[in-house]
Every structure is written in C-alpha cells, then in structure tokens.
Amino acid sequence: MGDNVIKLDYVIPGDDFSVAGEASSNVKKVLNQLGIPPFIVKKATISMYEAEINSVIHAGGGNAHVEIDNEKIVVEITDQGPGIPDIELAMQEGYSTAPDEIRELGFGAGMGLPNIKRYSDELEINTEVGKGTTVRITIRLKA
Amino acid sequence: MYRGAAMKLRDVVSILDAEILAGSENLDLEITSACGSDLMSDVMAYVKENVLLLTGLVNPQVIRTAEMMDIKVVVFVRGKVPGKNIVDLAAEKGISVLTTREPMFVACGKLYSAGLTGRGA
C-alpha cells in the first residue's frame, strides 16, 4: 500500500434497517482486496457493523468515513442523533435504550458498544446530547 | 482449543431433514462447530470460529452478521422460511441457507448428538 491513504465515504440511511450493514460489507470487501489478514478484517468489520447498526437504531442513520493506511484502519461513524447522556452506562454490557422493535430484530441487547471496544484497538466517542455522536474506531495493522 | 468431530454440510442437511435454500454447491463444506442464538450481538461477542449458526430470527441482519463473522452456513429453525431478499443476499455472499422444521433445542441436540460438539468460542 506504500504511503497511500485510501479514503472511503458512505451515507448510512436511517429509515431502512434491512439495508443496515451495507457500508461495513463494502469496507470488508475492500479490506479483503487489499490482502489484509482475515482476523484483522474481522475486527474492523464487526466494530464498524455494530457502530453502523447503532447509528440506524439510535440516530436515524449517519455517515461513515474510513481511512486505511499502511499502519491502521480508522472508521469514523458520525450521526446527528440524540447523543449519549451517560457514556459509562452505555459501555456496560446489557445496558440498552433500544426500543422493542429493534430487540425483535436481534439487536439492542446492550452489546454494541462493548463489542466495539472488544474488537477495536482504540475507541473514541465524542458525544453531545441533542447534537449527535461520533464514534472513532482504530484497528492497527501491525502488532 | 477443543474441536468437535467434523461433519459435512450434507450430513447437517440429512440430520435436520433440512431444505437447502442457498449455497447448495457447498454440501462438502466441513463443519466443526455450531452456535444457536437469536441474538446477533451475542454471536458477534462470543463466537470465535467460523461456526454454523442456528437461529429463529429471520431478517437480513442475520446474513449480515454471518458475513462479518465469516459464518458460512445459517440454519433457520422452527420451520421458518426466509424471504427472497434474505436468500438472495446469502447467495451473493456465498453463505449457505438451510431451513428445518425442528425447534432450536431439538436441532442443536440432534447435531450435538451426531458429534458436532465444537462450540466455536
């Protein structure tokens, strides 16, 4: 890859849960094409997918910006949703504010943010109540 | 890591008396572990290997989850038949889709009894 930085941008639609994951799926394809080891691809795509789902569930969608260089993959999911009032609480496994109809779809069990933390090397959350949230996930390509 | 005895996808089809809706070209695929769950976030949290996923949840996010997790086979239990959009998405991703009339507990039990004891975690 040299010193090149690959940048990818996606709009995450908020009105259709059935298409949630399209952006992550596309990123997975790109990472595989770049020859990145499968376990790193998995870490990156699971983290991104959970964040993408979160933006659909809680914020009516958002935007994904991905940068890949020879050292890391950085995924930034930004939304203009309600924000997270208590991050510590939101990071607890099992805590969720997702409505019942989302739970019926197999999500909203309070594992999203904990899963992102589990699979990412760095996780940064910037959130402001009433303004929105940016989740920045870093996956290192080198140990 | 403990691994169960391997079986082929064709054995799974036979044991569960299942119908294969997508990915019938993968009948010789080796299966070493399985996971039964209706909660996709749990699948993503705890599954480490490329398991066979049994679920009673029917929506496209099941296939998306399988895609992210490199899961190659999804079995819908309790006689649930996924819609064409789900089957097509799976086919596009090279994921085999089965449907069985068995309920979750029985489907898992039958596979486990037949030697598929790997838990994939």
XYZ file of N, CA and C in Angstrom:
792
model
N 0.805 -1.211 0.000
C 0.000 0.000 0.000
C 0.846 1.273 0.000
N 2.135 1.139 0.348
C 3.022 2.298 0.375
C 2.543 3.328 1.379
N 2.700 4.598 1.018
C 2.254 5.661 1.924
C 0.853 6.148 1.568
N 0.243 5.450 0.627
C -1.072 5.893 0.184
C -2.111 5.738 1.288
N -3.016 6.668 1.314
C -4.151 6.553 2.222
C -5.394 6.326 1.379
N -6.118 5.271 1.706
C -7.369 5.011 0.999
C -8.503 5.585 1.828
N -9.329 6.398 1.189
C -10.444 7.006 1.915
C -11.762 6.546 1.318
N -12.665 6.136 2.175
C -13.978 5.680 1.728
C -15.058 6.431 2.501
N -16.101 6.840 1.807
C -17.196 7.541 2.475
C -18.540 6.914 2.132
N -19.385 6.818 3.140
C -20.707 6.220 2.936
C -21.763 7.029 3.672
N -22.943 7.042 3.088
C -24.108 7.564 3.809
C -24.821 6.343 4.388
N -25.159 6.418 5.681
C -25.896 5.317 6.309
C -27.360 5.735 6.415
N -28.231 5.138 5.590
C -29.636 5.531 5.633
C -30.290 5.103 6.940
N -31.154 5.961 7.474
C -31.718 5.675 8.782
C -33.104 5.085 8.757
N -33.687 4.992 7.565
C -35.094 4.626 7.512
C -35.327 3.160 7.188
N -34.260 2.419 6.914
C -34.458 1.037 6.497
C -33.435 0.116 7.163
N -33.903 -0.560 8.209
C -32.992 -1.424 8.973
C -32.466 -2.575 8.115
N -33.219 -2.946 7.076
C -32.806 -4.100 6.279
C -31.542 -3.824 5.463
N -31.229 -2.540 5.206
C -30.002 -2.256 4.464
C -28.833 -1.892 5.394
N -29.098 -1.820 6.699
C -28.007 -1.527 7.634
C -26.918 -2.579 7.483
N -25.691 -2.123 7.389
C -24.584 -3.059 7.209
C -23.984 -3.019 5.809
N -24.657 -2.312 4.898
C -24.130 -2.207 3.523
C -22.735 -1.583 3.508
N -22.551 -0.519 4.296
C -21.259 0.173 4.316
C -20.174 -0.768 4.855
N -20.472 -1.445 5.955
C -19.497 -2.374 6.551
C -19.165 -3.502 5.584
N -20.188 -3.970 4.888
C -19.992 -5.036 3.917
C -19.041 -4.585 2.812
N -19.241 -3.348 2.360
C -18.383 -2.802 1.313
C -16.939 -2.650 1.805
N -16.789 -2.167 3.038
C -15.446 -1.994 3.603
C -14.751 -3.354 3.736
N -15.523 -4.350 4.134
C -14.955 -5.703 4.256
C -14.376 -6.163 2.915
N -15.136 -5.906 1.850
C -14.701 -6.278 0.510
C -13.370 -5.598 0.172
N -13.305 -4.291 0.449
C -12.087 -3.521 0.145
C -10.895 -4.059 0.948
N -11.115 -4.309 2.240
C -10.024 -4.791 3.102
C -9.515 -6.152 2.621
N -10.448 -6.994 2.208
C -10.046 -8.298 1.673
C -9.243 -8.146 0.389
N -9.681 -7.205 -0.458
C -8.975 -6.977 -1.723
C -7.557 -6.460 -1.478
N -7.384 -5.730 -0.368
C -6.058 -5.182 -0.041
C -5.141 -6.250 0.549
N -5.699 -7.425 0.788
C -4.885 -8.518 1.308
C -4.600 -8.417 2.796
N -5.431 -7.671 3.521
C -5.279 -7.551 4.969
C -5.678 -8.889 5.612
N -4.911 -9.360 6.626
C -5.189 -10.665 7.226
C -6.639 -10.773 7.731
N -7.271 -11.946 7.506
C -8.691 -12.126 7.833
C -9.063 -11.743 9.269
N -8.202 -12.031 10.262
C -8.602 -11.722 11.644
C -8.645 -10.217 11.880
N -7.824 -9.467 11.158
C -7.876 -8.005 11.278
C -9.107 -7.456 10.554
N -9.391 -8.049 9.401
C -10.590 -7.645 8.646
C -11.824 -7.854 9.524
N -11.850 -8.990 10.225
C -12.996 -9.326 11.089
C -13.146 -8.302 12.213
N -12.028 -7.963 12.859
C -12.060 -6.960 13.940
C -12.645 -5.644 13.432
N -12.154 -5.229 12.259
C -12.574 -3.933 11.704
C -14.044 -3.960 11.304
N -14.455 -5.039 10.640
C -15.817 -5.028 10.102
C -16.864 -5.267 11.191
N -16.550 -6.079 12.202
C -17.516 -6.263 13.295
C -17.695 -4.933 14.039
N -16.582 -4.266 14.334
C -16.660 -2.974 15.030
C -17.482 -1.974 14.228
N -17.178 -1.899 12.941
C -17.878 -0.930 12.105
C -19.355 -1.272 11.987
N -19.644 -2.560 11.839
C -21.031 -3.012 11.685
C -21.854 -2.659 12.921
N -21.307 -2.900 14.101
C -22.029 -2.549 15.334
C -22.273 -1.033 15.405
N -21.265 -0.267 15.017
C -21.410 1.201 15.053
C -22.435 1.670 14.016
N -22.406 1.007 12.868
C -23.357 1.341 11.804
C -24.789 1.041 12.273
N -24.976 -0.138 12.856
C -26.284 -0.532 13.389
C -26.728 0.485 14.452
N -25.806 0.863 15.331
C -26.131 1.841 16.373
C -26.660 3.136 15.775
N -26.017 3.609 14.719
C -26.442 4.885 14.133
C -27.842 4.761 13.536
N -28.161 3.569 13.015
C -29.503 3.355 12.467
C -30.532 3.273 13.597
N -30.183 2.512 14.651
C -31.125 2.312 15.761
C -31.407 3.617 16.496
N -30.340 4.351 16.811
C -30.476 5.457 17.759
C -30.521 6.840 17.124
N -30.019 6.971 15.907
C -29.799 8.335 15.406
C -30.378 8.589 14.016
N -31.159 7.650 13.508
C -31.720 7.856 12.169
C -30.660 7.864 11.083
N -29.618 7.065 11.289
C -28.552 6.969 10.280
C -27.441 7.971 10.510
N -26.533 8.047 9.556
C -25.400 8.957 9.710
C -24.450 8.818 8.548
N -23.176 9.094 8.831
C -22.147 8.991 7.796
C -20.990 8.149 8.291
N -20.384 7.419 7.372
C -19.193 6.651 7.712
C -18.026 7.154 6.878
N -16.906 7.389 7.554
C -15.686 7.781 6.853
C -14.598 6.800 7.277
N -13.960 6.191 6.303
C -12.954 5.172 6.602
C -11.634 5.564 5.958
N -10.549 5.472 6.736
C -9.219 5.718 6.168
C -8.325 4.520 6.464
N -7.673 4.059 5.416
C -6.783 2.916 5.559
C -5.392 3.340 5.097
N -4.410 3.258 5.982
C -3.032 3.478 5.531
C -2.219 2.233 5.865
N -0.901 2.315 5.764
C -0.149 1.073 5.953
C 0.014 0.674 7.420
N -0.511 1.473 8.323
C -0.413 1.126 9.744
C -1.740 0.823 10.420
N -2.801 1.418 9.898
C -4.080 1.279 10.624
C -5.304 1.481 9.733
N -6.429 1.032 10.272
C -7.734 1.304 9.672
C -8.469 2.193 10.671
N -8.942 3.334 10.216
C -9.716 4.206 11.108
C -11.127 4.351 10.540
N -12.101 3.996 11.361
C -13.509 4.088 10.962
C -14.171 5.154 11.822
N -14.800 6.126 11.173
C -15.474 7.175 11.918
C -16.944 7.199 11.512
N -17.812 6.938 12.481
C -19.252 6.969 12.207
C -19.832 8.182 12.930
N -20.420 9.072 12.155
C -20.937 10.313 12.727
C -22.448 10.384 12.531
N -23.146 10.782 13.583
C -24.588 10.972 13.422
C -25.030 12.286 14.054
N -26.224 12.682 13.693
C -26.828 13.890 14.281
C -27.983 13.478 15.190
N -27.766 12.404 15.915
C -28.815 11.861 16.778
C -28.871 12.541 18.133
N -29.500 11.835 19.091
C -29.773 12.439 20.397
C -28.541 12.534 21.317
N -27.439 11.912 20.939
C -26.270 11.912 21.820
C -26.418 10.887 22.937
N -25.311 10.653 23.654
C -25.312 9.662 24.741
C -25.123 10.410 26.061
N -26.162 10.455 26.929
C -26.068 11.228 28.170
C -25.039 10.654 29.143
N -24.920 9.340 29.210
C -24.021 8.718 30.186
C -23.217 7.611 29.511
N -21.993 7.968 29.075
C -21.185 7.016 28.296
C -20.840 5.777 29.117
N -20.512 5.994 30.390
C -20.118 4.868 31.229
C -21.225 3.806 31.275
N -22.440 4.290 31.402
C -23.604 3.408 31.424
C -23.762 2.710 30.069
N -23.591 3.479 28.997
C -23.763 2.935 27.647
C -22.718 1.864 27.327
N -21.560 1.937 27.990
C -20.493 0.969 27.743
C -20.723 -0.343 28.495
N -21.676 -0.352 29.432
C -21.924 -1.572 30.209
C -22.632 -2.622 29.361
N -22.148 -3.849 29.446
C -22.804 -4.937 28.719
C -24.225 -5.097 29.239
N -25.172 -5.138 28.335
C -26.558 -5.369 28.731
C -27.370 -4.098 28.865
N -26.691 -2.934 28.929
C -27.456 -1.692 29.015
C -27.844 -1.246 27.614
N -29.114 -0.985 27.424
C -29.563 -0.543 26.112
C -30.793 0.354 26.229
N -30.893 1.298 25.311
C -32.099 2.134 25.255
C -32.875 1.827 23.978
N -32.488 0.742 23.307
C -33.144 0.407 22.037
C -34.597 0.002 22.270
N -35.483 0.406 21.377
C -36.895 0.036 21.524
C -37.129 -1.447 21.216
N -38.301 -1.952 21.637
C -38.630 -3.366 21.474
C -38.537 -3.851 20.031
N -38.947 -2.985 19.087
C -38.953 -3.475 17.702
C -37.530 -3.752 17.206
N -36.539 -3.089 17.793
C -35.149 -3.363 17.439
C -34.686 -4.662 18.100
N -35.137 -4.880 19.334
C -34.788 -6.127 20.033
C -35.332 -7.331 19.286
N -36.513 -7.157 18.708
C -37.100 -8.259 17.943
C -36.268 -8.595 16.706
N -35.411 -7.666 16.293
C -34.559 -7.904 15.126
C -33.225 -8.532 15.510
N -33.032 -8.802 16.791
C -31.812 -9.490 17.226
C -30.716 -8.555 17.690
N -31.083 -7.275 17.842
C -30.105 -6.301 18.318
C -30.676 -5.571 19.530
N -29.961 -4.568 20.001
C -30.482 -3.788 21.108
C -30.378 -4.516 22.431
N -29.419 -5.430 22.532
C -29.247 -6.173 23.779
C -28.151 -5.566 24.643
N -27.708 -4.393 24.246
C -26.689 -3.726 25.054
C -25.301 -4.308 24.869
N -25.045 -4.842 23.683
C -23.725 -5.422 23.414
C -22.964 -4.640 22.353
N -23.595 -3.643 21.759
C -22.991 -2.920 20.635
C -21.690 -2.228 20.987
N -21.766 -1.247 21.887
C -20.547 -0.521 22.263
C -19.523 -1.451 22.937
N -19.951 -2.333 23.864
C -18.964 -3.270 24.432
C -18.282 -4.129 23.361
N -19.054 -4.525 22.345
C -18.453 -5.309 21.254
C -17.430 -4.488 20.480
N -17.738 -3.220 20.250
C -16.795 -2.362 19.519
C -15.502 -2.236 20.330
N -15.651 -2.050 21.637
C -14.469 -1.943 22.498
C -13.658 -3.241 22.474
N -14.381 -4.353 22.465
C -13.743 -5.669 22.476
C -12.893 -5.896 21.227
N -13.406 -5.450 20.081
C -12.730 -5.778 18.821
C -11.798 -4.687 18.303
N -11.900 -3.474 18.855
C -11.065 -2.399 18.313
C -9.799 -2.229 19.159
N -8.781 -1.592 18.570
C -7.559 -1.300 19.331
C -7.687 0.028 20.060
N -8.437 0.948 19.460
C -8.724 2.221 20.126
C -10.166 2.593 19.837
N -10.830 3.134 20.832
C -12.206 3.584 20.636
C -12.365 4.947 21.279
N -12.810 5.889 20.454
C -13.007 7.241 20.970
C -14.449 7.656 20.651
N -15.165 8.099 21.671
C -16.557 8.508 21.454
C -16.704 9.978 21.828
N -17.108 10.767 20.869
C -17.416 12.172 21.152
C -18.908 12.363 21.001
N -19.543 12.800 22.070
C -20.995 12.894 22.001
C -21.496 14.124 22.735
N -22.551 14.680 22.204
C -23.167 15.823 22.868
C -24.683 15.630 22.791
N -25.315 15.681 23.951
C -26.757 15.458 23.987
C -27.472 16.503 23.126
N -28.329 16.012 22.258
C -29.090 16.900 21.376
C -28.369 17.251 20.086
N -27.082 16.921 20.004
C -26.300 17.291 18.806
C -25.912 16.059 17.977
N -25.442 15.025 18.669
C -25.023 13.842 17.930
C -23.788 13.178 18.508
N -23.353 12.147 17.804
C -22.258 11.317 18.314
C -21.296 10.968 17.188
N -20.009 10.980 17.496
C -19.013 10.449 16.575
C -18.257 9.325 17.275
N -18.271 8.181 16.639
C -17.540 7.026 17.164
C -16.334 6.800 16.256
N -15.155 6.845 16.845
C -13.931 6.683 16.055
C -13.235 5.394 16.492
N -13.118 4.482 15.557
C -12.578 3.150 15.838
C -11.243 2.996 15.110
N -10.215 2.598 15.844
C -8.925 2.362 15.199
C -8.539 0.890 15.337
N -8.152 0.313 14.216
C -7.664 -1.059 14.198
C -6.248 -1.005 13.646
N -5.288 -1.466 14.418
C -3.904 -1.430 13.948
C -3.609 -2.628 13.044
N -2.831 -2.366 12.013
C -2.490 -3.448 11.086
C -1.235 -4.175 11.533
N -0.464 -3.505 12.421
C 0.771 -4.127 12.908
C 0.674 -4.295 14.412
N 1.300 -5.348 14.909
C 1.229 -5.639 16.348
C 1.951 -4.559 17.150
N -7.451 -25.531 22.040
C -8.898 -25.357 21.860
C -9.528 -26.688 21.462
N -10.633 -27.054 22.140
C -11.303 -28.306 21.824
C -12.126 -28.152 20.555
N -11.987 -29.117 19.686
C -12.788 -29.099 18.465
C -13.636 -30.358 18.404
N -14.842 -30.203 18.002
C -15.698 -31.370 17.824
C -15.313 -32.099 16.551
N -15.872 -33.279 16.404
C -15.632 -34.023 15.181
C -16.275 -33.266 14.029
N -15.609 -33.301 12.893
C -16.156 -32.578 11.751
C -17.272 -33.375 11.092
N -18.230 -32.674 10.570
C -19.199 -33.306 9.689
C -19.361 -32.405 8.476
N -19.940 -32.971 7.436
C -20.118 -32.159 6.238
C -21.492 -31.512 6.245
N -21.601 -30.463 5.438
C -22.882 -29.765 5.358
C -23.990 -30.729 4.929
N -23.652 -31.694 4.047
C -24.676 -32.646 3.594
C -25.193 -33.489 4.759
N -24.299 -33.761 5.753
C -24.737 -34.504 6.942
C -25.724 -33.674 7.758
N -25.434 -32.372 7.872
C -26.321 -31.469 8.614
C -27.710 -31.462 7.969
N -27.727 -31.381 6.648
C -28.988 -31.369 5.902
C -29.792 -32.637 6.215
N -29.073 -33.763 6.235
C -29.738 -35.029 6.474
C -30.206 -35.177 7.930
N -29.344 -34.799 8.884
C -29.681 -34.931 10.307
C -30.890 -34.059 10.677
N -30.945 -32.875 10.093
C -32.037 -31.945 10.434
C -33.222 -32.056 9.476
N -33.104 -32.991 8.526
C -34.109 -33.117 7.483
C -34.423 -31.723 6.915
N -33.362 -31.024 6.592
C -33.479 -29.614 6.210
C -33.600 -29.436 4.704
N -34.114 -28.289 4.349
C -34.175 -27.922 2.944
C -33.089 -26.876 2.731
N -32.348 -27.006 1.639
C -31.281 -26.033 1.384
C -31.783 -24.988 0.389
N -31.743 -23.722 0.814
C -32.341 -22.635 0.022
C -31.302 -21.836 -0.748
N -30.058 -21.878 -0.267
C -28.970 -21.180 -0.963
C -27.673 -21.902 -0.663
N -26.749 -21.840 -1.590
C -25.422 -22.389 -1.364
C -25.358 -23.905 -1.409
N -26.190 -24.528 -2.260
C -26.182 -25.993 -2.320
C -24.882 -26.526 -2.923
N -24.058 -25.604 -3.468
C -22.768 -26.039 -4.020
C -21.756 -26.334 -2.902
N -22.117 -25.969 -1.664
C -21.171 -26.147 -0.552
C -21.442 -27.391 0.298
N -22.128 -28.386 -0.250
C -22.529 -29.555 0.544
C -21.351 -30.326 1.131
N -20.166 -30.149 0.552
C -18.991 -30.848 1.083
C -18.215 -30.019 2.097
N -18.742 -28.847 2.427
C -18.093 -27.980 3.410
C -17.994 -28.690 4.757
N -16.828 -28.586 5.395
C -16.631 -29.213 6.700
C -17.113 -28.295 7.817
N -17.902 -28.838 8.708
C -18.427 -28.075 9.838
C -17.817 -28.662 11.109
N -17.197 -27.824 11.937
C -16.574 -28.340 13.164
C -17.214 -27.780 14.429
N -17.978 -26.693 14.290
C -18.590 -26.114 15.484
C -19.870 -25.378 15.105
N -20.723 -25.182 16.108
C -22.006 -24.551 15.840
C -22.404 -23.650 16.992
N -23.347 -22.750 16.701
C -23.818 -21.801 17.694
C -25.310 -21.581 17.449
N -26.110 -21.686 18.493
C -27.540 -21.417 18.358
C -27.881 -20.133 19.088
N -28.391 -19.127 18.380
C -28.697 -17.857 19.033
C -29.675 -17.038 18.213
N -30.548 -16.317 18.913
C -31.422 -15.369 18.233
C -30.905 -13.944 18.423
N -29.779 -13.835 19.092
C -29.251 -12.517 19.408
C -27.943 -12.297 18.642
N -28.011 -11.461 17.609
C -26.853 -11.315 16.729
C -25.665 -10.660 17.435
N -25.942 -9.753 18.364
C -24.842 -9.115 19.087
C -24.074 -10.134 19.935
N -24.779 -11.134 20.467
C -24.104 -12.186 21.221
C -23.242 -13.044 20.300
N -23.759 -13.300 19.112
C -22.973 -14.067 18.146
C -21.664 -13.327 17.881
N -21.776 -12.009 17.717
C -20.568 -11.222 17.429
C -19.657 -11.111 18.643
N -20.237 -11.172 19.839
C -19.421 -11.027 21.044
C -18.641 -12.302 21.370
N -19.272 -13.445 21.179
C -18.694 -14.662 21.758
C -18.157 -15.679 20.768
N -18.596 -15.615 19.532
C -18.170 -16.643 18.591
C -16.787 -16.307 18.030
N -15.896 -17.264 18.062
C -14.534 -17.011 17.582
C -14.252 -17.721 16.265
N -14.885 -18.841 16.070
C -14.594 -19.623 14.877
C -15.657 -19.436 13.818
N -15.402 -20.072 12.672
C -16.370 -19.993 11.581
C -17.436 -21.058 11.783
N -18.351 -20.776 12.684
C -19.347 -21.765 13.076
C -20.495 -21.889 12.074
N -21.298 -22.905 12.297
C -22.614 -22.982 11.680
C -23.568 -22.277 12.648
N -24.385 -21.374 12.134
C -25.284 -20.610 13.004
C -26.717 -21.123 12.874
N -27.299 -21.508 14.016
C -28.730 -21.861 14.033
C -29.475 -20.700 14.664
N -30.558 -20.274 14.026
C -31.296 -19.141 14.587
C -32.784 -19.207 14.235
N -33.587 -18.605 15.093
C -35.008 -18.492 14.820
C -35.354 -17.084 14.378
N -34.330 -16.271 14.260
C -34.504 -14.879 13.858
C -34.444 -14.803 12.336
N -35.419 -14.163 11.730
C -35.426 -14.097 10.268
C -35.429 -12.646 9.811
N -34.266 -12.131 9.490
C -34.163 -10.831 8.822
C -32.781 -10.707 8.186
N -32.611 -9.724 7.295
C -31.341 -9.651 6.547
C -30.115 -9.480 7.452
N -30.325 -8.947 8.680
C -29.169 -8.730 9.566
C -28.537 -10.049 10.026
N -29.298 -11.139 9.950
C -28.719 -12.455 10.260
C -27.623 -12.773 9.231
N -27.924 -12.499 7.981
C -26.943 -12.763 6.914
C -25.784 -11.774 7.018
N -26.099 -10.519 7.333
C -25.030 -9.510 7.513
C -24.084 -9.940 8.637
N -24.673 -10.385 9.741
C -23.853 -10.828 10.867
C -22.968 -11.998 10.436
N -23.584 -12.944 9.728
C -22.817 -14.101 9.237
C -21.673 -13.644 8.345
N -21.965 -12.658 7.502
C -20.944 -12.136 6.593
C -19.761 -11.559 7.379
N -20.051 -10.717 8.372
C -18.981 -10.082 9.153
C -18.165 -11.131 9.927
N -18.850 -12.191 10.355
C -18.214 -13.213 11.194
C -17.579 -14.351 10.380
N -17.639 -14.263 9.049
C -17.175 -15.352 8.183
C -17.903 -16.660 8.464
N -19.164 -16.560 8.843
C -20.004 -17.747 9.045
C -20.526 -18.188 7.675
N -20.326 -19.484 7.378
C -20.634 -19.953 6.022
C -22.005 -20.611 5.891
N -22.598 -20.984 7.049
C -23.892 -21.670 6.991
C -24.851 -21.099 8.035
N -26.058 -20.760 7.611
C -27.105 -20.315 8.542
C -28.273 -21.291 8.427
N -28.723 -21.817 9.572
C -29.876 -22.717 9.597
C -31.030 -22.007 10.303
N -32.126 -21.813 9.606
C -33.315 -21.243 10.234
C -34.139 -22.380 10.820
N -34.445 -22.286 12.116
C -35.150 -23.365 12.808
C -36.652 -23.066 12.892
N -37.397 -23.996 13.467
C -38.842 -23.859 13.688
C -39.610 -23.645 12.376
N -39.068 -24.204 11.291
C -39.766 -24.144 10.005
C -39.845 -22.775 9.383
N -38.988 -21.876 9.848
C -39.032 -20.520 9.294
C -38.374 -20.479 7.919
N -39.057 -19.883 6.993
C -38.523 -19.769 5.631
C -38.235 -18.297 5.355
N -36.974 -17.955 5.165
C -36.622 -16.556 4.914
C -37.123 -16.085 3.560
N -37.364 -14.806 3.453
C -37.817 -14.210 2.198
C -36.722 -14.227 1.141
N -37.148 -13.934 -0.093
C -36.228 -13.976 -1.230
C -35.068 -13.003 -1.036
N -35.353 -11.827 -0.425
C -34.277 -10.842 -0.236
C -33.159 -11.407 0.639
N -33.555 -12.210 1.637
C -32.567 -12.798 2.549
C -31.786 -13.903 1.854
N -32.516 -14.754 1.131
C -31.871 -15.868 0.415
C -30.919 -15.319 -0.658
N -31.365 -14.297 -1.374
C -30.524 -13.712 -2.427
C -29.264 -13.080 -1.850
N -29.418 -12.378 -0.715
C -28.260 -11.745 -0.073
C -27.250 -12.824 0.335
N -27.755 -13.915 0.894
C -26.884 -15.015 1.315
C -26.158 -15.614 0.114
N -26.909 -15.844 -0.957
C -26.315 -16.442 -2.160
C -25.204 -15.542 -2.694
N -25.456 -14.241 -2.669
C -24.478 -13.257 -3.147
C -23.203 -13.316 -2.307
N -23.354 -13.595 -1.005
C -22.202 -13.617 -0.094
C -21.590 -15.012 0.021
N -22.141 -15.978 -0.717
C -21.603 -17.348 -0.645
C -21.939 -18.048 0.662
N -23.039 -17.634 1.288
C -23.454 -18.245 2.548
C -24.589 -19.231 2.269
N -24.443 -20.452 2.787
C -25.490 -21.455 2.592
C -26.628 -21.212 3.575
N -27.849 -21.371 3.105
C -29.024 -21.177 3.962
C -29.860 -22.450 3.973
N -30.159 -22.914 5.190
C -30.990 -24.102 5.373
C -32.215 -23.728 6.196
N -33.286 -24.477 5.999
C -34.427 -24.330 6.902
C -34.851 -25.717 7.371
N -35.122 -25.826 8.667
C -35.553 -27.103 9.246
C -36.816 -26.882 10.066
N -37.654 -27.917 10.143
C -38.886 -27.805 10.933
C -38.601 -27.974 12.417
N -37.409 -28.501 12.751
C -37.081 -28.738 14.158
C -37.007 -27.428 14.925
N -37.447 -27.449 16.181
C -37.228 -26.270 17.017
C -35.755 -26.153 17.399
N -35.365 -25.000 17.914
C -33.958 -24.732 18.214
C -33.324 -25.814 19.082
N -33.970 -26.151 20.190
C -33.384 -27.092 21.150
C -33.137 -28.454 20.513
N -34.113 -28.918 19.765
C -34.008 -30.237 19.134
C -32.949 -30.216 18.022
N -32.942 -29.137 17.239
C -31.962 -29.030 16.147
C -30.544 -29.054 16.709
N -30.309 -28.267 17.759
C -28.981 -28.249 18.383
C -28.656 -29.629 18.960
N -29.644 -30.229 19.628
C -29.438 -31.537 20.246
C -29.090 -32.613 19.236
N -29.782 -32.599 18.124
C -29.516 -33.613 17.091
C -28.102 -33.479 16.527
N -27.688 -32.249 16.274
C -26.336 -32.037 15.724
C -25.279 -32.417 16.761
N -25.527 -32.041 18.005
C -24.573 -32.346 19.089
C -24.449 -33.854 19.261
N -25.596 -34.533 19.290
C -25.592 -35.998 19.443
C -24.868 -36.687 18.295
N -24.929 -36.065 17.126
C -24.288 -36.662 15.958
C -22.791 -36.364 15.930
N -22.299 -35.639 16.953
C -20.850 -35.438 17.055
C -20.373 -34.018 16.809
N -21.302 -33.123 16.488
C -20.905 -31.726 16.261
C -20.877 -31.017 17.621
N -19.750 -31.161 18.324
C -19.695 -30.677 19.702
C -18.831 -29.437 19.882
N -18.211 -28.957 18.792
C -17.402 -27.739 18.900
C -18.290 -26.553 19.177
N -17.860 -25.702 20.112
C -18.726 -24.569 20.470
C -18.302 -23.266 19.800
N -17.158 -23.281 19.153
C -16.765 -22.123 18.356
C -16.397 -20.880 19.145
N -16.225 -21.034 20.455
C -15.911 -19.860 21.261
C -14.591 -20.051 22.001
